[in-house]
PDB file of C-alpha atoms in Angstrom:
ATOM      1  CA  PRO A  11      -4.815  22.634  17.794  1.00 48.00           C
ATOM      2  CA  LYS A  12      -6.934  26.029  15.878  1.00 53.00           C
ATOM      3  CA  LYS A  13      -5.729  29.137  15.659  1.00 53.00           C
ATOM      4  CA  ASP A  14      -5.171  30.816  19.373  1.00 57.00           C
ATOM      5  CA  ASP A  15      -5.540  26.925  21.369  1.00 71.00           C
ATOM      6  CA  THR A  16      -2.412  26.696  23.645  1.00 78.00           C
ATOM      7  CA  VAL A  17      -0.531  23.833  23.436  1.00 79.00           C
ATOM      8  CA  THR A  18       1.474  22.514  26.254  1.00 82.00           C
ATOM      9  CA  CYS A  19       4.319  19.524  25.773  1.00 82.00           C
ATOM     10  CA  THR A  20       6.089  18.180  29.155  1.00 84.00           C
ATOM     11  CA  TYR A  21       8.780  15.752  29.402  1.00 81.00           C
ATOM     12  CA  THR A  22       9.707  14.513  33.010  1.00 81.00           C
ATOM     13  CA  SER A  23      12.849  12.202  33.346  1.00 77.00           C
ATOM     14  CA  SER A  24      13.041  10.143  36.757  1.00 76.00           C
ATOM     15  CA  GLY A  25      16.069   7.887  38.036  1.00 74.00           C
ATOM     16  CA  VAL A  26      18.779   9.366  35.436  1.00 74.00           C
ATOM     17  CA  ALA A  27      21.062  12.705  36.065  1.00 76.00           C
ATOM     18  CA  LEU A  28      20.499  14.954  33.082  1.00 78.00           C
ATOM     19  CA  THR A  29      23.397  16.807  31.687  1.00 81.00           C
ATOM     20  CA  SER A  30      20.970  18.784  29.519  1.00 83.00           C
ATOM     21  CA  LEU A  31      17.627  19.099  29.081  1.00 84.00           C
ATOM     22  CA  GLY A  32      15.978  21.115  26.521  1.00 86.00           C
ATOM     23  CA  TRP A  33      12.993  21.407  22.933  1.00 88.00           C
ATOM     24  CA  GLN A  34      13.949  21.396  18.989  1.00 89.00           C
ATOM     25  CA  ILE A  35      11.960  22.270  16.254  1.00 89.00           C
ATOM     26  CA  ASP A  36      12.760  20.102  12.737  1.00 91.00           C
ATOM     27  CA  GLY A  37      16.298  19.796  14.105  1.00 90.00           C
ATOM     28  CA  VAL A  38      17.006  23.199  15.781  1.00 91.00           C
ATOM     29  CA  ALA A  39      16.868  24.520  19.134  1.00 91.00           C
ATOM     30  CA  VAL A  40      13.554  25.875  19.924  1.00 90.00           C
ATOM     31  CA  VAL A  41      13.931  30.168  21.020  1.00 88.00           C
ATOM     32  CA  GLU A  42      11.725  31.441  23.251  1.00 88.00           C
ATOM     33  CA  GLY A  43       9.545  34.374  22.122  1.00 87.00           C
ATOM     34  CA  ALA A  44       5.798  35.779  21.949  1.00 85.00           C
ATOM     35  CA  LYS A  45       4.833  32.253  20.956  1.00 85.00           C
ATOM     36  CA  GLN A  46       6.355  29.571  22.313  1.00 88.00           C
ATOM     37  CA  GLN A  47       7.786  30.141  25.991  1.00 89.00           C
ATOM     38  CA  ILE A  48      10.044  26.695  28.078  1.00 89.00           C
ATOM     39  CA  SER A  49      10.325  26.081  31.691  1.00 89.00           C
ATOM     40  CA  THR A  50      12.817  23.660  33.088  1.00 85.00           C
ATOM     41  CA  GLU A  51      12.934  23.028  36.080  1.00 83.00           C
ATOM     42  CA  ASP A  52      15.072  19.482  38.345  1.00 79.00           C
ATOM     43  CA  ASP A  53      14.192  16.882  35.261  1.00 78.00           C
ATOM     44  CA  THR A  54      10.942  18.492  33.796  1.00 84.00           C
ATOM     45  CA  THR A  55      10.793  20.473  30.594  1.00 84.00           C
ATOM     46  CA  SER A  56       7.597  22.750  29.054  1.00 86.00           C
ATOM     47  CA  LEU A  57       6.705  23.670  26.086  1.00 85.00           C
ATOM     48  CA  THR A  58       3.990  25.973  25.515  1.00 85.00           C
ATOM     49  CA  SER A  59       3.094  27.003  22.194  1.00 81.00           C
ATOM     50  CA  LEU A  60       0.830  30.274  22.661  1.00 76.00           C
ATOM     51  CA  LYS A  61      -1.810  31.310  20.178  1.00 71.00           C
ATOM     52  CA  ILE A  62      -1.502  28.101  17.620  1.00 68.00           C
ATOM     53  CA  ASP A  63      -0.375  28.818  13.585  1.00 72.00           C
ATOM     54  CA  PRO A  64       1.212  27.354  10.966  1.00 75.00           C
ATOM     55  CA  VAL A  65       4.533  28.905  11.376  1.00 79.00           C
ATOM     56  CA  LEU A  66       4.693  26.780  14.509  1.00 82.00           C
ATOM     57  CA  ASP A  67       3.972  23.454  12.913  1.00 84.00           C
ATOM     58  CA  GLY A  68       6.376  20.847  12.493  1.00 85.00           C
ATOM     59  CA  GLU A  69       8.494  17.862  14.263  1.00 87.00           C
ATOM     60  CA  TYR A  70       9.234  18.644  17.742  1.00 87.00           C
ATOM     61  CA  ALA A  71      11.835  16.668  20.100  1.00 86.00           C
ATOM     62  CA  CYS A  72      12.427  16.715  23.466  1.00 85.00           C
ATOM     63  CA  VAL A  73      16.305  16.224  23.930  1.00 86.00           C
ATOM     64  CA  ALA A  74      17.632  15.172  26.972  1.00 84.00           C
ATOM     65  CA  VAL A  75      21.307  14.507  27.738  1.00 84.00           C
ATOM     66  CA  ALA A  76      22.749  11.404  30.201  1.00 81.00           C
ATOM     67  CA  LEU A  77      25.349   9.648  31.287  1.00 82.00           C
ATOM     68  CA  GLY A  78      26.985  10.693  27.492  1.00 83.00           C
ATOM     69  CA  ASN A  79      23.812   9.607  25.814  1.00 83.00           C
ATOM     70  CA  THR A  80      21.285  11.556  23.493  1.00 84.00           C
ATOM     71  CA  LEU A  81      17.833  11.007  24.201  1.00 80.00           C
ATOM     72  CA  THR A  82      15.111  12.325  21.768  1.00 81.00           C
ATOM     73  CA  THR A  83      11.256  11.663  22.196  1.00 78.00           C
ATOM     74  CA  PRO A  84       9.294  13.113  18.739  1.00 82.00           C
ATOM     75  CA  ILE A  85       5.990  15.482  19.167  1.00 80.00           C
ATOM     76  CA  PHE A  86       4.762  16.466  15.834  1.00 80.00           C
ATOM     77  CA  ILE A  87       2.182  19.668  15.965  1.00 77.00           C
ATOM     78  CA  SER A  88       0.048  20.493  13.030  1.00 72.00           C
ATOM     79  CA  HIS A  89      -2.014  23.761  13.017  1.00 65.00           C
ATOM     80  CA  THR A  90      -5.562  22.260  11.851  1.00 63.00           C
ATOM     81  CA  ASP A  91      -7.948  25.418  11.331  1.00 58.00           C
ATOM     82  CA  VAL A  92      -6.568  25.637   7.712  1.00 52.00           C
ATOM     83  CA  ARG A  93      -9.146  26.155   4.848  1.00 57.00           C
ATOM     84  CA  ILE A  94      -8.295  25.862   0.564  1.00 56.00           C
ATOM     85  CA  ALA A  95     -10.117  28.307  -1.437  1.00 61.00           C
ATOM     86  CA  GLY A  96     -10.154  26.722  -5.422  1.00 59.00           C
ATOM     87  CA  PRO A  97     -12.831  25.083  -7.285  1.00 57.00           C
ATOM     88  CA  GLY A  98     -14.045  21.493  -4.966  1.00 58.00           C
ATOM     89  CA  ILE A  99     -14.605  19.563  -8.461  1.00 59.00           C
ATOM     90  CA  VAL A 100     -12.373  19.921 -11.927  1.00 59.00           C
ATOM     91  CA  TYR A 101     -13.604  17.813 -14.613  1.00 60.00           C
ATOM     92  CA  VAL A 102     -10.938  17.474 -17.444  1.00 61.00           C
ATOM     93  CA  SER A 103     -11.863  16.546 -21.302  1.00 63.00           C
ATOM     94  CA  SER A 104      -9.583  16.334 -23.068  1.00 61.00           C
ATOM     95  CA  SER A 105      -6.015  14.828 -22.323  1.00 62.00           C
ATOM     96  CA  ALA A 106      -4.180  18.500 -22.539  1.00 62.00           C
ATOM     97  CA  ALA A 107      -2.293  19.280 -19.518  1.00 63.00           C
ATOM     98  CA  THR A 108      -4.197  21.035 -16.934  1.00 59.00           C
ATOM     99  CA  THR A 109      -2.938  23.190 -13.956  1.00 61.00           C
ATOM    100  CA  LEU A 110      -4.692  23.340 -11.491  1.00 58.00           C
ATOM    101  CA  THR A 111      -4.122  26.418  -8.226  1.00 59.00           C
ATOM    102  CA  CYS A 112      -5.022  26.322  -5.548  1.00 59.00           C
ATOM    103  CA  THR A 113      -4.642  29.054  -1.233  1.00 59.00           C
ATOM    104  CA  ALA A 114      -4.269  27.450   1.856  1.00 55.00           C
ATOM    105  CA  SER A 115      -5.442  30.382   4.578  1.00 55.00           C
ATOM    106  CA  THR A 116      -6.109  30.077   8.458  1.00 51.00           C
ATOM    107  CA  ARG A 117      -9.681  30.659   9.443  1.00 49.00           C
ATOM    108  CA  SER A 118      -9.963  34.396  11.096  1.00 46.00           C
TER     109      SER A 118
END
C-alpha cells in the first residue's frame, strides 16, 4: 500500500463455534485508534488500517480460538512508498573501510 491508502483484512470462520476472535501485530494485540479500526460480528472480523504509514508495517495475524485450539492466519503489511536519500553509486578505489549512509523517508 501507499501512503494514505486504506487496507482492510477480513477473516470469516464457518462451521465452528469460536471462543474468541481478534487481531495481533508482531505478536501483540492490535489497539484500535485513529489509524486502525476493528469490527467483529458473529464469526467475521475485519481490521482496517487507515492512512498506511511505516508505523503500521508488520506481521499481522487474525487469531481465532475454537474448541481449545488457537488458529492464526498471518498477513504481512508493508509500506511501499518510501524513498532512500543518498548517493546512487559509490566508487571505492582502496581497501580502506568505507561507511555508507542513507536516510529513508516517506513521500509526501
